[in-house]
Amino acid sequence: RKEVEQDPGPFNVPEGATVAFNCTYSNSASQSFFWYRQDCRKEPKLLMSVYSSGNEDGRFTAQLNRASQYISLLIRDSKLSDSATYLCVVAFDRGSTLGRLYFGRGTQLTVWP
Amino acid sequence: NAGVTQTPKFQVLKTGQSMTLQCAQDMNHNSMYWYRQDPGMGLRLIYYSASEGTTDKGEVPNGYNVSRLNKREFSLRLESAAPSQTSVYFCASSELPGQGKTQYFGPGTRLLVL
């Protein structure tokens, strides 16, 4: 069983749409949570960290539910430039796993005009 | 600042050949990582170095060796390449290991083993 599971999509939405991605993780000891973005044939880049109380960055809102071991990312008013693969990332910062990130397989988003 | 740089960008090897992938960062980060990314598999950690002078195995270390040459540089060596090692390899660095520190990735090396 993978540590982090995501719906691979693809999600195809028109400009201006709202789209949500979900992610589940298996290790209840997980301590840090992130969404990374990866453009085609490029490196992953941090989009935002995910905090227990939920957090927002412009059009992007991330939520964490520790009880259900569930993370979400909501994108409002989608832009063409949002087209990318979104990676759900979890870290268990204890002992031998200190510093290790566990990546989901990614959810592909295409925003069309 | 260049951030994280990787060389080469592309490489084609024959089965059994060896090669070293180079990675350098100019952000004075303590921790460095090597990942591979395969279609449908996501990024998987090969080896990491929490600080200069230390290296540890990740999820998929078999067939690879690493060297933390100094604080800036972390190389990945394939001693005898196999077709199963065809992949995109990413190097990353972070200020400190864990504690939610962001990892910054290099542009990747695309490796094809025939």
Tab-separated table of C-alpha atoms in Angstrom:
chain	number	residue	atom	x	y	z
A	1	ARG	CA	0.000	0.000	0.000
A	2	LYS	CA	1.408	3.372	-0.972
A	3	GLU	CA	1.959	5.898	1.777
A	4	VAL	CA	0.103	8.586	-0.168
A	5	GLU	CA	-2.799	7.965	-2.555
A	6	GLN	CA	-4.210	10.434	-5.057
A	7	ASP	CA	-6.767	10.288	-7.831
A	8	PRO	CA	-4.554	10.580	-10.946
A	9	GLY	CA	-7.273	12.299	-12.983
A	10	PRO	CA	-6.998	13.773	-15.501
A	11	PHE	CA	-9.236	16.663	-14.572
A	12	ASN	CA	-10.233	18.805	-17.538
A	13	VAL	CA	-12.019	22.016	-16.572
A	14	PRO	CA	-12.883	25.324	-18.287
A	15	GLU	CA	-11.329	28.585	-17.231
A	16	GLY	CA	-13.067	30.013	-14.206
A	17	ALA	CA	-14.129	26.653	-12.818
A	18	THR	CA	-13.544	25.455	-9.290
A	19	VAL	CA	-11.762	22.142	-8.956
A	20	ALA	CA	-10.860	20.034	-5.926
A	21	PHE	CA	-8.208	17.356	-5.474
A	22	ASN	CA	-8.124	14.814	-2.695
A	23	CYS	CA	-5.387	12.787	-1.144
A	24	THR	CA	-5.207	10.176	1.627
A	25	TYR	CA	-2.181	9.055	3.608
A	26	SER	CA	-1.623	5.819	5.459
A	27	ASN	CA	0.683	6.710	8.343
A	28	SER	CA	-1.115	8.390	11.217
A	29	ALA	CA	2.289	9.576	12.528
A	30	SER	CA	2.613	11.940	9.567
A	31	GLN	CA	3.548	15.411	10.704
A	32	SER	CA	3.975	17.704	7.719
A	33	PHE	CA	1.819	18.057	4.640
A	34	PHE	CA	2.310	19.866	1.355
A	35	TRP	CA	1.043	20.339	-2.147
A	36	TYR	CA	3.690	20.568	-4.837
A	37	ARG	CA	3.082	21.525	-8.449
A	38	GLN	CA	4.893	19.957	-11.389
A	39	ASP	CA	4.693	21.334	-14.908
A	40	CYS	CA	5.224	19.005	-17.847
A	41	ARG	CA	8.841	17.813	-17.993
A	42	LYS	CA	9.863	20.162	-15.186
A	43	GLU	CA	10.838	19.748	-11.554
A	44	PRO	CA	8.310	19.789	-8.686
A	45	LYS	CA	7.920	23.101	-6.870
A	46	LEU	CA	6.242	23.797	-3.561
A	47	LEU	CA	2.742	25.216	-4.039
A	48	MET	CA	1.771	25.441	-0.390
A	49	SER	CA	2.096	23.796	2.986
A	50	VAL	CA	-1.048	22.397	4.597
A	51	TYR	CA	-1.841	23.321	8.188
A	52	SER	CA	-4.242	21.667	10.584
A	53	SER	CA	-6.548	24.677	10.656
A	54	GLY	CA	-6.641	24.881	6.862
A	55	ASN	CA	-4.980	27.644	4.921
A	56	GLU	CA	-5.533	29.788	1.890
A	57	ASP	CA	-3.177	31.382	-0.620
A	58	GLY	CA	-5.055	33.484	-3.136
A	59	ARG	CA	-7.217	31.150	-5.213
A	60	PHE	CA	-5.819	28.046	-3.511
A	61	THR	CA	-7.213	26.534	-0.309
A	62	ALA	CA	-5.727	23.510	1.445
A	63	GLN	CA	-7.447	21.466	4.119
A	64	LEU	CA	-6.216	18.719	6.431
A	65	ASN	CA	-8.339	16.193	8.300
A	66	ARG	CA	-6.046	14.232	10.616
A	67	ALA	CA	-8.809	11.980	11.908
A	68	SER	CA	-9.617	10.784	8.389
A	69	GLN	CA	-5.985	11.104	7.191
A	70	TYR	CA	-7.203	13.193	4.292
A	71	ILE	CA	-5.801	16.268	2.529
A	72	SER	CA	-7.506	18.426	-0.073
A	73	LEU	CA	-6.646	21.249	-2.436
A	74	LEU	CA	-9.283	23.574	-3.846
A	75	ILE	CA	-8.539	25.839	-6.798
A	76	ARG	CA	-11.047	28.608	-7.469
A	77	ASP	CA	-11.394	30.619	-10.671
A	78	SER	CA	-9.057	28.293	-12.599
A	79	LYS	CA	-6.582	29.872	-15.003
A	80	LEU	CA	-4.916	28.345	-18.053
A	81	SER	CA	-1.647	28.650	-16.175
A	82	ASP	CA	-2.949	26.289	-13.472
A	83	SER	CA	-2.596	23.373	-15.908
A	84	ALA	CA	-0.057	21.069	-14.272
A	85	THR	CA	0.242	17.956	-12.135
A	86	TYR	CA	-0.438	18.478	-8.434
A	87	LEU	CA	1.495	16.289	-6.013
A	88	CYS	CA	0.291	15.517	-2.517
A	89	VAL	CA	3.283	15.182	-0.184
A	90	VAL	CA	3.569	13.904	3.369
A	91	ALA	CA	6.500	13.811	5.781
A	92	PHE	CA	7.006	11.689	8.887
A	93	ASP	CA	9.705	13.531	10.740
A	94	ARG	CA	10.806	10.918	13.228
A	95	GLY	CA	13.977	8.960	13.682
A	96	SER	CA	15.176	7.263	10.537
A	97	THR	CA	12.547	8.961	8.380
A	98	LEU	CA	13.601	12.480	9.368
A	99	GLY	CA	13.525	14.698	6.321
A	100	ARG	CA	11.958	12.136	4.016
A	101	LEU	CA	9.025	13.196	1.884
A	102	TYR	CA	6.497	10.728	0.518
A	103	PHE	CA	4.899	11.748	-2.752
A	104	GLY	CA	1.576	10.793	-4.236
A	105	ARG	CA	1.513	9.908	-7.908
A	106	GLY	CA	0.017	13.273	-8.778
A	107	THR	CA	-3.266	14.553	-10.156
A	108	GLN	CA	-3.174	15.982	-13.644
A	109	LEU	CA	-5.155	19.166	-14.305
A	110	THR	CA	-5.844	20.745	-17.688
A	111	VAL	CA	-7.664	24.063	-17.817
A	112	TRP	CA	-9.104	24.875	-21.230
A	113	PRO	CA	-10.190	28.273	-22.598
B	1	ASN	CA	21.486	32.117	-7.179
B	2	ALA	CA	21.208	29.114	-9.493
B	3	GLY	CA	19.463	27.036	-6.810
B	4	VAL	CA	19.910	23.318	-7.522
B	5	THR	CA	21.762	22.347	-10.674
B	6	GLN	CA	22.097	18.872	-12.213
B	7	THR	CA	24.299	17.462	-14.927
B	8	PRO	CA	23.835	15.985	-17.413
B	9	LYS	CA	20.323	16.877	-18.580
B	10	PHE	CA	20.030	13.790	-20.774
B	11	GLN	CA	21.989	10.555	-21.014
B	12	VAL	CA	21.714	7.316	-22.945
B	13	LEU	CA	23.577	4.299	-21.578
B	14	LYS	CA	23.949	0.715	-22.606
B	15	THR	CA	23.218	-2.032	-20.083
B	16	GLY	CA	26.238	-2.540	-17.853
B	17	GLN	CA	27.762	0.904	-18.346
B	18	SER	CA	28.396	3.141	-15.380
B	19	MET	CA	27.826	6.828	-14.874
B	20	THR	CA	27.643	9.501	-12.201
B	21	LEU	CA	24.894	12.086	-11.960
B	22	GLN	CA	26.076	15.359	-10.473
B	23	CYS	CA	24.088	17.702	-8.264
B	24	ALA	CA	25.079	20.995	-6.664
B	25	GLN	CA	23.209	23.613	-4.644
B	26	ASP	CA	24.223	27.162	-3.788
B	27	MET	CA	21.669	27.834	-1.041
B	28	ASN	CA	23.922	26.654	1.826
B	29	HIS	CA	21.447	23.853	2.553
B	30	ASN	CA	22.396	21.065	4.908
B	31	SER	CA	20.269	18.265	3.445
B	32	MET	CA	20.272	16.815	-0.051
B	33	TYR	CA	18.228	14.090	-1.731
B	34	TRP	CA	18.085	11.940	-4.838
B	35	TYR	CA	14.715	10.855	-6.249
B	36	ARG	CA	13.609	8.964	-9.309
B	37	GLN	CA	10.307	9.563	-11.070
B	38	ASP	CA	8.656	6.919	-13.207
B	39	PRO	CA	5.270	7.090	-14.974
B	40	GLY	CA	2.483	6.050	-12.634
B	41	MET	CA	4.856	5.677	-9.684
B	42	GLY	CA	5.418	9.182	-8.438
B	43	LEU	CA	8.690	10.346	-6.934
B	44	ARG	CA	10.609	7.784	-4.905
B	45	LEU	CA	13.561	8.538	-2.668
B	46	ILE	CA	16.785	6.739	-3.596
B	47	TYR	CA	19.284	8.149	-1.077
B	48	TYR	CA	19.554	11.218	1.055
B	49	SER	CA	22.118	13.099	3.069
B	50	ALA	CA	20.761	14.854	6.132
B	51	SER	CA	24.008	16.732	6.609
B	52	GLU	CA	27.529	16.835	5.225
B	53	GLY	CA	29.284	13.573	6.011
B	54	THR	CA	26.153	11.424	6.316
B	55	THR	CA	24.162	9.428	3.788
B	56	ASP	CA	21.187	7.112	4.222
B	57	LYS	CA	19.158	4.791	2.061
B	58	GLY	CA	15.705	5.748	0.894
B	59	GLU	CA	12.944	3.587	-0.568
B	60	VAL	CA	14.762	2.309	-3.673
B	61	PRO	CA	18.564	2.299	-3.096
B	62	ASN	CA	19.482	-0.932	-4.892
B	63	GLY	CA	21.801	-0.411	-7.833
B	64	TYR	CA	22.898	3.053	-6.715
B	65	ASN	CA	25.622	4.634	-4.614
B	66	VAL	CA	25.995	8.212	-3.451
B	67	SER	CA	28.711	10.556	-2.311
B	68	ARG	CA	28.243	13.761	-0.350
B	69	LEU	CA	31.395	15.394	-1.653
B	70	ASN	CA	30.989	18.575	0.417
B	71	LYS	CA	28.118	20.703	1.621
B	72	ARG	CA	27.268	21.829	-1.919
B	73	GLU	CA	27.561	18.619	-3.910
B	74	PHE	CA	25.794	15.255	-3.811
B	75	SER	CA	26.439	12.737	-6.572
B	76	LEU	CA	24.567	9.578	-7.566
B	77	ARG	CA	26.428	6.708	-9.205
B	78	LEU	CA	25.073	3.831	-11.252
B	79	GLU	CA	27.808	1.170	-11.255
B	80	SER	CA	26.208	-1.164	-13.797
B	81	ALA	CA	23.172	0.379	-15.455
B	82	ALA	CA	20.083	-1.738	-16.101
B	83	PRO	CA	17.005	-0.961	-18.241
B	84	SER	CA	14.953	-0.788	-15.015
B	85	GLN	CA	16.955	2.326	-14.127
B	86	THR	CA	15.521	4.235	-17.069
B	87	SER	CA	13.882	7.147	-15.343
B	88	VAL	CA	13.980	10.857	-14.598
B	89	TYR	CA	16.290	11.616	-11.684
B	90	PHE	CA	15.768	14.657	-9.496
B	91	CYS	CA	18.124	16.052	-6.922
B	92	ALA	CA	16.702	18.206	-4.141
B	93	SER	CA	17.975	20.139	-1.156
B	94	SER	CA	16.521	21.610	2.019
B	95	GLU	CA	17.778	23.867	4.760
B	96	LEU	CA	17.375	21.187	7.394
B	97	PRO	CA	16.040	17.659	7.372
B	98	GLY	CA	12.391	17.374	8.230
B	99	GLN	CA	10.531	19.914	10.352
B	100	GLY	CA	8.450	20.755	7.347
B	101	LYS	CA	11.321	22.387	5.519
B	102	THR	CA	10.701	22.946	1.819
B	103	GLN	CA	12.697	20.855	-0.597
B	104	TYR	CA	13.982	22.607	-3.713
B	105	PHE	CA	14.435	20.484	-6.802
B	106	GLY	CA	16.882	20.584	-9.660
B	107	PRO	CA	15.709	20.409	-13.288
B	108	GLY	CA	16.241	16.645	-13.527
B	109	THR	CA	18.335	14.205	-15.545
B	110	ARG	CA	16.550	12.045	-18.110
B	111	LEU	CA	18.289	8.679	-18.319
B	112	LEU	CA	17.612	5.971	-20.888
B	113	VAL	CA	19.276	2.592	-20.437
B	114	LEU	CA	19.184	0.356	-23.503
